[in-house]
Amino acid sequence: MDTAAKNTERDHSSLPEAGDGSERSRFSRFRPRAVLGSPGSWRTVLLQAVAVTAGVLLFSRFVVQPFQIPSGSMEPTLQVGDRVLVNKLAYGSDEPPRRGDLIVFDGEGSFVAAGTEENPAAEAARGVLATLGLAEPDETDFVKRVVGVGGDRVVCCDDRGRLQVNGVPLDEEYLHPGDVPSEVDFDIVVPPGRLWVLGDHRSDSSDSRDRLGSPGGGMVPVEKVVGRVDWIGWPLGRWASLERAEAFSKVPDAPPGGHGGGHG
């Protein structure tokens, strides 16, 4: 008898019966991962995008808002298409706007007639884009330089053609080349809680001078100020931090009760 020959066939009686989970138990914990194209992953991406957008909108609404420059009225300081960053935390009850500041303000009721209406859906969509700096601002929003604050007397012009604030002539180094401080003569006293504002490109700026005879006399209520323009953020080649103009450094505060003899 050949004892070297062995039965090499498997004993099928030892194999698991159909339906027995012992053989496939090592695979039972495997679950396919979500792939990029699965509905769950796209929902996650969408929720993340919504959350990021909401965060940016809230940040723009209350802290720093991008603002697209739509005209040349502030050249050369700000150019058409610049995206500036408006600091909405710059001012408070104990820190009002100061002479020389660049500000964005809502001109409704002072620079434009109140009550201008737009299609609500279009206004909401454009408002979101403007808040993100992707569209031009509201037609009621303006960017100008503060020249006079409450109580100041602003006069144009002295014998050298310069503006005077509280008797001090201004050397306005920020003016557009070739411009004069003003071709319109005026002598005004700024009421408390108001601002007298001008563009740096005086020959291409519609500002407080153009509204001398209008109700309010071209004065902007302080509560209508959106914020201070602190930075140029775009294009990258023009990135800059914007400081208060030195031209106003020697201007004294108005005396208590303001100046007499002007008109507004």
PDB file of C-alpha atoms in Angstrom:
ATOM      1  CA  MET A   1       0.000   0.000   0.000  1.00  0.00           C
ATOM      2  CA  ASP A   2       1.403   3.292  -1.059  1.00  0.00           C
ATOM      3  CA  THR A   3       1.306   5.278   2.136  1.00  0.00           C
ATOM      4  CA  ALA A   4       2.823   8.388   0.435  1.00  0.00           C
ATOM      5  CA  ALA A   5      -0.338   8.953  -1.519  1.00  0.00           C
ATOM      6  CA  LYS A   6      -2.644  11.210   0.467  1.00  0.00           C
ATOM      7  CA  ASN A   7      -6.116  12.461  -0.233  1.00  0.00           C
ATOM      8  CA  THR A   8      -5.547  16.105  -1.169  1.00  0.00           C
ATOM      9  CA  GLU A   9      -9.147  16.951  -1.831  1.00  0.00           C
ATOM     10  CA  ARG A  10     -10.651  19.492   0.536  1.00  0.00           C
ATOM     11  CA  ASP A  11     -13.209  18.246   2.933  1.00  0.00           C
ATOM     12  CA  HIS A  12     -16.248  20.240   1.736  1.00  0.00           C
ATOM     13  CA  SER A  13     -17.998  19.429   4.923  1.00  0.00           C
ATOM     14  CA  SER A  14     -15.728  21.965   6.623  1.00  0.00           C
ATOM     15  CA  LEU A  15     -16.740  24.846   4.276  1.00  0.00           C
ATOM     16  CA  PRO A  16     -19.354  27.302   5.526  1.00  0.00           C
ATOM     17  CA  GLU A  17     -22.861  26.690   4.407  1.00  0.00           C
ATOM     18  CA  ALA A  18     -24.498  29.196   2.099  1.00  0.00           C
ATOM     19  CA  GLY A  19     -25.666  32.050   4.215  1.00  0.00           C
ATOM     20  CA  ASP A  20     -23.022  31.472   6.881  1.00  0.00           C
ATOM     21  CA  GLY A  21     -21.279  34.774   7.539  1.00  0.00           C
ATOM     22  CA  SER A  22     -18.026  33.365   8.904  1.00  0.00           C
ATOM     23  CA  GLU A  23     -16.101  33.545   5.613  1.00  0.00           C
ATOM     24  CA  ARG A  24     -17.176  37.068   4.690  1.00  0.00           C
ATOM     25  CA  SER A  25     -16.964  38.513   8.185  1.00  0.00           C
ATOM     26  CA  ARG A  26     -13.586  40.063   7.470  1.00  0.00           C
ATOM     27  CA  PHE A  27     -15.203  42.180   4.726  1.00  0.00           C
ATOM     28  CA  SER A  28     -18.363  43.091   6.612  1.00  0.00           C
ATOM     29  CA  ARG A  29     -16.852  46.248   8.131  1.00  0.00           C
ATOM     30  CA  PHE A  30     -15.831  47.701   4.761  1.00  0.00           C
ATOM     31  CA  ARG A  31     -17.926  50.623   3.583  1.00  0.00           C
ATOM     32  CA  PRO A  32     -17.250  52.564   0.371  1.00  0.00           C
ATOM     33  CA  ARG A  33     -16.176  56.143   1.026  1.00  0.00           C
ATOM     34  CA  ALA A  34     -18.130  59.057  -0.418  1.00  0.00           C
ATOM     35  CA  VAL A  35     -16.657  60.153  -3.689  1.00  0.00           C
ATOM     36  CA  LEU A  36     -16.594  63.683  -5.019  1.00  0.00           C
ATOM     37  CA  GLY A  37     -19.571  63.155  -7.272  1.00  0.00           C
ATOM     38  CA  SER A  38     -21.836  61.734  -4.597  1.00  0.00           C
ATOM     39  CA  PRO A  39     -24.843  63.809  -3.492  1.00  0.00           C
ATOM     40  CA  GLY A  40     -23.602  63.920   0.093  1.00  0.00           C
ATOM     41  CA  SER A  41     -20.253  65.461  -0.830  1.00  0.00           C
ATOM     42  CA  TRP A  42     -21.878  68.149  -2.998  1.00  0.00           C
ATOM     43  CA  ARG A  43     -24.249  69.034  -0.166  1.00  0.00           C
ATOM     44  CA  THR A  44     -21.259  69.460   2.136  1.00  0.00           C
ATOM     45  CA  VAL A  45     -19.464  71.698  -0.363  1.00  0.00           C
ATOM     46  CA  LEU A  46     -22.616  73.760  -0.862  1.00  0.00           C
ATOM     47  CA  LEU A  47     -23.144  74.208   2.877  1.00  0.00           C
ATOM     48  CA  GLN A  48     -19.509  75.249   3.309  1.00  0.00           C
ATOM     49  CA  ALA A  49     -19.812  77.765   0.469  1.00  0.00           C
ATOM     50  CA  VAL A  50     -22.986  79.220   1.990  1.00  0.00           C
ATOM     51  CA  ALA A  51     -21.311  79.480   5.395  1.00  0.00           C
ATOM     52  CA  VAL A  52     -18.223  81.217   3.957  1.00  0.00           C
ATOM     53  CA  THR A  53     -20.366  83.651   1.945  1.00  0.00           C
ATOM     54  CA  ALA A  54     -22.499  84.443   4.997  1.00  0.00           C
ATOM     55  CA  GLY A  55     -19.354  85.061   7.039  1.00  0.00           C
ATOM     56  CA  VAL A  56     -17.919  87.410   4.414  1.00  0.00           C
ATOM     57  CA  LEU A  57     -21.206  89.307   4.167  1.00  0.00           C
ATOM     58  CA  LEU A  58     -21.404  89.719   7.943  1.00  0.00           C
ATOM     59  CA  PHE A  59     -17.775  90.861   8.077  1.00  0.00           C
ATOM     60  CA  SER A  60     -18.445  93.369   5.275  1.00  0.00           C
ATOM     61  CA  ARG A  61     -21.656  94.542   6.905  1.00  0.00           C
ATOM     62  CA  PHE A  62     -20.173  95.314  10.299  1.00  0.00           C
ATOM     63  CA  VAL A  63     -16.356  95.475  10.113  1.00  0.00           C
ATOM     64  CA  VAL A  64     -14.624  96.163   6.772  1.00  0.00           C
ATOM     65  CA  GLN A  65     -16.451  96.560   3.467  1.00  0.00           C
ATOM     66  CA  PRO A  66     -14.915  96.575  -0.017  1.00  0.00           C
ATOM     67  CA  PHE A  67     -16.049  99.557  -2.066  1.00  0.00           C
ATOM     68  CA  GLN A  68     -15.533  99.951  -5.816  1.00  0.00           C
ATOM     69  CA  ILE A  69     -14.565 103.450  -6.991  1.00  0.00           C
ATOM     70  CA  PRO A  70     -16.966 104.331  -9.835  1.00  0.00           C
ATOM     71  CA  SER A  71     -15.667 107.755 -10.948  1.00  0.00           C
ATOM     72  CA  GLY A  72     -12.604 109.963 -11.166  1.00  0.00           C
ATOM     73  CA  SER A  73     -13.761 112.491  -8.565  1.00  0.00           C
ATOM     74  CA  MET A  74     -11.068 111.411  -6.093  1.00  0.00           C
ATOM     75  CA  GLU A  75      -8.117 111.194  -8.489  1.00  0.00           C
ATOM     76  CA  PRO A  76      -5.207 110.948  -8.107  1.00  0.00           C
ATOM     77  CA  THR A  77      -5.696 109.485  -4.615  1.00  0.00           C
ATOM     78  CA  LEU A  78      -8.301 106.954  -5.794  1.00  0.00           C
ATOM     79  CA  GLN A  79      -8.694 105.834  -9.382  1.00  0.00           C
ATOM     80  CA  VAL A  80     -11.651 104.407 -11.299  1.00  0.00           C
ATOM     81  CA  GLY A  81     -11.927 100.684 -10.606  1.00  0.00           C
ATOM     82  CA  ASP A  82      -9.944 100.730  -7.354  1.00  0.00           C
ATOM     83  CA  ARG A  83     -11.359  98.518  -4.614  1.00  0.00           C
ATOM     84  CA  VAL A  84     -10.918 100.286  -1.320  1.00  0.00           C
ATOM     85  CA  LEU A  85     -11.526  98.836   2.135  1.00  0.00           C
ATOM     86  CA  VAL A  86     -13.845 100.879   4.319  1.00  0.00           C
ATOM     87  CA  ASN A  87     -13.299 100.619   8.064  1.00  0.00           C
ATOM     88  CA  LYS A  88     -16.760 100.609   9.622  1.00  0.00           C
ATOM     89  CA  LEU A  89     -15.380 100.574  13.172  1.00  0.00           C
ATOM     90  CA  ALA A  90     -13.349 103.774  12.722  1.00  0.00           C
ATOM     91  CA  TYR A  91     -15.962 106.103  14.201  1.00  0.00           C
ATOM     92  CA  GLY A  92     -18.149 106.204  17.253  1.00  0.00           C
ATOM     93  CA  SER A  93     -19.797 108.695  19.558  1.00  0.00           C
ATOM     94  CA  ASP A  94     -16.384 109.595  21.027  1.00  0.00           C
ATOM     95  CA  GLU A  95     -14.484 109.399  17.726  1.00  0.00           C
ATOM     96  CA  PRO A  96     -16.244 111.371  14.949  1.00  0.00           C
ATOM     97  CA  PRO A  97     -14.801 111.909  11.452  1.00  0.00           C
ATOM     98  CA  ARG A  98     -11.848 114.299  11.337  1.00  0.00           C
ATOM     99  CA  ARG A  99     -10.634 116.834   8.789  1.00  0.00           C
ATOM    100  CA  GLY A 100      -8.622 115.151   6.066  1.00  0.00           C
ATOM    101  CA  ASP A 101     -10.300 111.744   6.411  1.00  0.00           C
ATOM    102  CA  LEU A 102     -11.506 109.923   3.311  1.00  0.00           C
ATOM    103  CA  ILE A 103     -15.019 108.714   3.994  1.00  0.00           C
ATOM    104  CA  VAL A 104     -17.826 106.780   2.347  1.00  0.00           C
ATOM    105  CA  PHE A 105     -21.267 108.133   3.174  1.00  0.00           C
ATOM    106  CA  ASP A 106     -24.892 107.680   2.237  1.00  0.00           C
ATOM    107  CA  GLY A 107     -25.836 110.874   0.403  1.00  0.00           C
ATOM    108  CA  GLU A 108     -29.585 110.268   0.402  1.00  0.00           C
ATOM    109  CA  GLY A 109     -31.238 113.442   1.630  1.00  0.00           C
ATOM    110  CA  SER A 110     -28.079 115.540   1.284  1.00  0.00           C
ATOM    111  CA  PHE A 111     -26.448 114.753  -2.089  1.00  0.00           C
ATOM    112  CA  VAL A 112     -29.414 112.998  -3.759  1.00  0.00           C
ATOM    113  CA  ALA A 113     -33.152 113.228  -3.265  1.00  0.00           C
ATOM    114  CA  ALA A 114     -34.610 110.933  -0.639  1.00  0.00           C
ATOM    115  CA  GLY A 115     -37.037 108.173  -1.550  1.00  0.00           C
ATOM    116  CA  THR A 116     -35.361 106.835  -4.710  1.00  0.00           C
ATOM    117  CA  GLU A 117     -36.751 103.336  -5.284  1.00  0.00           C
ATOM    118  CA  GLU A 118     -35.411 100.357  -7.229  1.00  0.00           C
ATOM    119  CA  ASN A 119     -36.770  96.920  -8.060  1.00  0.00           C
ATOM    120  CA  PRO A 120     -36.475  95.088  -4.685  1.00  0.00           C
ATOM    121  CA  ALA A 121     -34.992  91.885  -6.156  1.00  0.00           C
ATOM    122  CA  ALA A 122     -32.487  93.757  -8.324  1.00  0.00           C
ATOM    123  CA  GLU A 123     -31.601  96.044  -5.428  1.00  0.00           C
ATOM    124  CA  ALA A 124     -30.976  93.069  -3.109  1.00  0.00           C
ATOM    125  CA  ALA A 125     -28.803  91.259  -5.669  1.00  0.00           C
ATOM    126  CA  ARG A 126     -26.801  94.362  -6.506  1.00  0.00           C
ATOM    127  CA  GLY A 127     -26.469  95.136  -2.800  1.00  0.00           C
ATOM    128  CA  VAL A 128     -24.873  91.752  -2.111  1.00  0.00           C
ATOM    129  CA  LEU A 129     -22.416  92.165  -4.999  1.00  0.00           C
ATOM    130  CA  ALA A 130     -21.583  95.724  -3.921  1.00  0.00           C
ATOM    131  CA  THR A 131     -20.992  94.536  -0.343  1.00  0.00           C
ATOM    132  CA  LEU A 132     -18.437  92.065  -1.704  1.00  0.00           C
ATOM    133  CA  GLY A 133     -16.833  94.770  -3.865  1.00  0.00           C
ATOM    134  CA  LEU A 134     -17.927  93.025  -7.077  1.00  0.00           C
ATOM    135  CA  ALA A 135     -20.269  95.755  -8.300  1.00  0.00           C
ATOM    136  CA  GLU A 136     -20.445  99.518  -8.219  1.00  0.00           C
ATOM    137  CA  PRO A 137     -21.964 100.937  -5.030  1.00  0.00           C
ATOM    138  CA  ASP A 138     -25.437 102.388  -4.618  1.00  0.00           C
ATOM    139  CA  GLU A 139     -26.073 105.609  -6.488  1.00  0.00           C
ATOM    140  CA  THR A 140     -26.596 107.165  -3.068  1.00  0.00           C
ATOM    141  CA  ASP A 141     -23.113 106.185  -1.819  1.00  0.00           C
ATOM    142  CA  PHE A 142     -20.238 108.657  -2.216  1.00  0.00           C
ATOM    143  CA  VAL A 143     -16.561 108.830  -1.329  1.00  0.00           C
ATOM    144  CA  LYS A 144     -15.103 112.270  -0.512  1.00  0.00           C
ATOM    145  CA  ARG A 145     -12.557 113.988   1.724  1.00  0.00           C
ATOM    146  CA  VAL A 146     -13.682 115.728   4.918  1.00  0.00           C
ATOM    147  CA  VAL A 147     -12.632 119.382   4.789  1.00  0.00           C
ATOM    148  CA  GLY A 148     -14.774 120.856   7.549  1.00  0.00           C
ATOM    149  CA  VAL A 149     -16.421 119.428  10.683  1.00  0.00           C
ATOM    150  CA  GLY A 150     -19.062 120.872  12.976  1.00  0.00           C
ATOM    151  CA  GLY A 151     -18.286 124.494  13.935  1.00  0.00           C
ATOM    152  CA  ASP A 152     -15.590 125.011  11.283  1.00  0.00           C
ATOM    153  CA  ARG A 153     -15.563 128.014   9.008  1.00  0.00           C
ATOM    154  CA  VAL A 154     -14.475 127.063   5.476  1.00  0.00           C
ATOM    155  CA  VAL A 155     -13.652 129.891   3.068  1.00  0.00           C
ATOM    156  CA  CYS A 156     -12.617 130.015  -0.558  1.00  0.00           C
ATOM    157  CA  CYS A 157     -10.336 131.505  -1.361  1.00  0.00           C
ATOM    158  CA  ASP A 158      -7.481 133.580   0.037  1.00  0.00           C
ATOM    159  CA  ASP A 159      -5.313 135.898  -2.068  1.00  0.00           C
ATOM    160  CA  ARG A 160      -3.209 132.910  -3.145  1.00  0.00           C
ATOM    161  CA  GLY A 161      -6.248 130.889  -4.183  1.00  0.00           C
ATOM    162  CA  ARG A 162      -6.143 128.490  -1.209  1.00  0.00           C
ATOM    163  CA  LEU A 163      -8.977 127.162   0.932  1.00  0.00           C
ATOM    164  CA  GLN A 164      -8.996 128.335   4.532  1.00  0.00           C
ATOM    165  CA  VAL A 165     -10.342 126.375   7.493  1.00  0.00           C
ATOM    166  CA  ASN A 166     -10.691 128.351  10.739  1.00  0.00           C
ATOM    167  CA  GLY A 167      -8.383 130.995   9.284  1.00  0.00           C
ATOM    168  CA  VAL A 168      -5.587 128.570   8.320  1.00  0.00           C
ATOM    169  CA  PRO A 169      -4.790 128.188   4.590  1.00  0.00           C
ATOM    170  CA  LEU A 170      -4.493 124.639   3.269  1.00  0.00           C
ATOM    171  CA  ASP A 171      -1.666 123.387   1.089  1.00  0.00           C
ATOM    172  CA  GLU A 172      -3.591 120.551  -0.531  1.00  0.00           C
ATOM    173  CA  GLU A 173      -0.877 118.297  -1.928  1.00  0.00           C
ATOM    174  CA  TYR A 174      -3.474 115.639  -2.786  1.00  0.00           C
ATOM    175  CA  LEU A 175      -5.246 117.767  -5.446  1.00  0.00           C
ATOM    176  CA  HIS A 176      -5.382 116.522  -9.021  1.00  0.00           C
ATOM    177  CA  PRO A 177      -2.534 118.108 -11.058  1.00  0.00           C
ATOM    178  CA  GLY A 178      -3.734 121.274 -12.762  1.00  0.00           C
ATOM    179  CA  ASP A 179      -6.771 121.716 -10.499  1.00  0.00           C
ATOM    180  CA  VAL A 180      -7.362 124.792  -8.339  1.00  0.00           C
ATOM    181  CA  PRO A 181      -8.856 124.384  -4.864  1.00  0.00           C
ATOM    182  CA  SER A 182     -12.198 125.716  -6.135  1.00  0.00           C
ATOM    183  CA  GLU A 183     -13.584 127.809  -8.949  1.00  0.00           C
ATOM    184  CA  VAL A 184     -16.611 128.559  -6.760  1.00  0.00           C
ATOM    185  CA  ASP A 185     -16.246 131.124  -3.977  1.00  0.00           C
ATOM    186  CA  PHE A 186     -17.926 130.327  -0.675  1.00  0.00           C
ATOM    187  CA  ASP A 187     -17.834 131.211   3.000  1.00  0.00           C
ATOM    188  CA  ILE A 188     -19.694 128.716   5.152  1.00  0.00           C
ATOM    189  CA  VAL A 189     -19.914 127.581   8.776  1.00  0.00           C
ATOM    190  CA  VAL A 190     -20.492 123.863   9.236  1.00  0.00           C
ATOM    191  CA  PRO A 191     -23.380 123.151  11.646  1.00  0.00           C
ATOM    192  CA  PRO A 192     -22.783 120.754  14.558  1.00  0.00           C
ATOM    193  CA  GLY A 193     -23.119 117.106  13.557  1.00  0.00           C
ATOM    194  CA  ARG A 194     -22.436 117.863   9.883  1.00  0.00           C
ATOM    195  CA  LEU A 195     -19.495 117.593   7.488  1.00  0.00           C
ATOM    196  CA  TRP A 196     -18.294 119.676   4.530  1.00  0.00           C
ATOM    197  CA  VAL A 197     -16.768 117.343   1.941  1.00  0.00           C
ATOM    198  CA  LEU A 198     -14.870 117.803  -1.336  1.00  0.00           C
ATOM    199  CA  GLY A 199     -13.361 115.559  -3.992  1.00  0.00           C
ATOM    200  CA  ASP A 200      -9.622 115.623  -4.690  1.00  0.00           C
ATOM    201  CA  HIS A 201     -10.275 116.077  -8.428  1.00  0.00           C
ATOM    202  CA  ARG A 202     -12.037 119.407  -7.907  1.00  0.00           C
ATOM    203  CA  SER A 203     -12.792 120.025 -11.592  1.00  0.00           C
ATOM    204  CA  ASP A 204     -14.467 116.591 -11.877  1.00  0.00           C
ATOM    205  CA  SER A 205     -16.180 116.298  -8.499  1.00  0.00           C
ATOM    206  CA  SER A 206     -19.779 116.948  -7.551  1.00  0.00           C
ATOM    207  CA  ASP A 207     -19.520 117.728  -3.853  1.00  0.00           C
ATOM    208  CA  SER A 208     -20.621 120.140  -1.132  1.00  0.00           C
ATOM    209  CA  ARG A 209     -19.853 123.177  -3.311  1.00  0.00           C
ATOM    210  CA  ASP A 210     -22.540 122.178  -5.824  1.00  0.00           C
ATOM    211  CA  ARG A 211     -25.250 122.095  -3.164  1.00  0.00           C
ATOM    212  CA  LEU A 212     -24.737 125.432  -1.455  1.00  0.00           C
ATOM    213  CA  GLY A 213     -28.247 126.556  -2.383  1.00  0.00           C
ATOM    214  CA  SER A 214     -29.940 123.210  -1.697  1.00  0.00           C
ATOM    215  CA  PRO A 215     -31.658 122.240   1.567  1.00  0.00           C
ATOM    216  CA  GLY A 216     -28.873 121.369   3.965  1.00  0.00           C
ATOM    217  CA  GLY A 217     -26.330 123.399   1.994  1.00  0.00           C
ATOM    218  CA  GLY A 218     -24.258 120.385   0.926  1.00  0.00           C
ATOM    219  CA  MET A 219     -23.616 119.329   4.525  1.00  0.00           C
ATOM    220  CA  VAL A 220     -23.446 115.584   5.247  1.00  0.00           C
ATOM    221  CA  PRO A 221     -24.940 114.341   8.551  1.00  0.00           C
ATOM    222  CA  VAL A 222     -22.326 112.459  10.583  1.00  0.00           C
ATOM    223  CA  GLU A 223     -24.758 109.588  11.136  1.00  0.00           C
ATOM    224  CA  LYS A 224     -24.822 109.000   7.373  1.00  0.00           C
ATOM    225  CA  VAL A 225     -21.104 108.135   7.309  1.00  0.00           C
ATOM    226  CA  VAL A 226     -20.561 104.458   6.429  1.00  0.00           C
ATOM    227  CA  GLY A 227     -16.894 104.386   7.407  1.00  0.00           C
ATOM    228  CA  ARG A 228     -13.359 105.594   6.762  1.00  0.00           C
ATOM    229  CA  VAL A 229     -11.378 104.559   3.687  1.00  0.00           C
ATOM    230  CA  ASP A 230      -8.204 103.082   5.184  1.00  0.00           C
ATOM    231  CA  TRP A 231      -6.731 100.930   2.392  1.00  0.00           C
ATOM    232  CA  ILE A 232      -6.614 100.396  -1.353  1.00  0.00           C
ATOM    233  CA  GLY A 233      -6.963  96.619  -1.632  1.00  0.00           C
ATOM    234  CA  TRP A 234      -7.113  96.074  -5.396  1.00  0.00           C
ATOM    235  CA  PRO A 235      -5.480  96.023  -7.903  1.00  0.00           C
ATOM    236  CA  LEU A 236      -2.466  94.557  -6.133  1.00  0.00           C
ATOM    237  CA  GLY A 237      -0.120  97.008  -7.832  1.00  0.00           C
ATOM    238  CA  ARG A 238      -1.927  99.881  -6.080  1.00  0.00           C
ATOM    239  CA  TRP A 239      -2.181  98.331  -2.634  1.00  0.00           C
ATOM    240  CA  ALA A 240      -1.632 101.085  -0.068  1.00  0.00           C
ATOM    241  CA  SER A 241      -2.554 102.258   3.390  1.00  0.00           C
ATOM    242  CA  LEU A 242      -4.232 105.679   3.338  1.00  0.00           C
ATOM    243  CA  GLU A 243      -3.321 108.192   6.013  1.00  0.00           C
ATOM    244  CA  ARG A 244      -4.999 111.419   7.056  1.00  0.00           C
ATOM    245  CA  ALA A 245      -3.827 114.375   4.947  1.00  0.00           C
ATOM    246  CA  GLU A 246      -1.103 116.515   6.539  1.00  0.00           C
ATOM    247  CA  ALA A 247      -2.700 119.669   5.122  1.00  0.00           C
ATOM    248  CA  PHE A 248      -5.051 119.791   8.118  1.00  0.00           C
ATOM    249  CA  SER A 249      -2.468 119.217  10.856  1.00  0.00           C
ATOM    250  CA  LYS A 250      -2.240 122.923  11.788  1.00  0.00           C
ATOM    251  CA  VAL A 251      -5.961 123.703  11.630  1.00  0.00           C
ATOM    252  CA  PRO A 252      -7.233 124.625  15.113  1.00  0.00           C
ATOM    253  CA  ASP A 253     -10.574 123.500  16.470  1.00  0.00           C
ATOM    254  CA  ALA A 254     -13.459 125.914  16.042  1.00  0.00           C
ATOM    255  CA  PRO A 255     -14.196 128.104  19.051  1.00  0.00           C
ATOM    256  CA  PRO A 256     -17.121 127.050  21.265  1.00  0.00           C
ATOM    257  CA  GLY A 257     -20.358 127.923  19.496  1.00  0.00           C
ATOM    258  CA  GLY A 258     -18.666 127.988  16.096  1.00  0.00           C
ATOM    259  CA  HIS A 259     -17.663 130.968  13.965  1.00  0.00           C
ATOM    260  CA  GLY A 260     -19.936 133.846  13.144  1.00  0.00           C
ATOM    261  CA  GLY A 261     -20.340 135.659   9.874  1.00  0.00           C
ATOM    262  CA  GLY A 262     -20.647 132.683   7.551  1.00  0.00           C
ATOM    263  CA  HIS A 263     -23.645 131.192   5.837  1.00  0.00           C
ATOM    264  CA  GLY A 264     -24.801 127.664   5.111  1.00  0.00           C
TER     265      GLY A 264
END
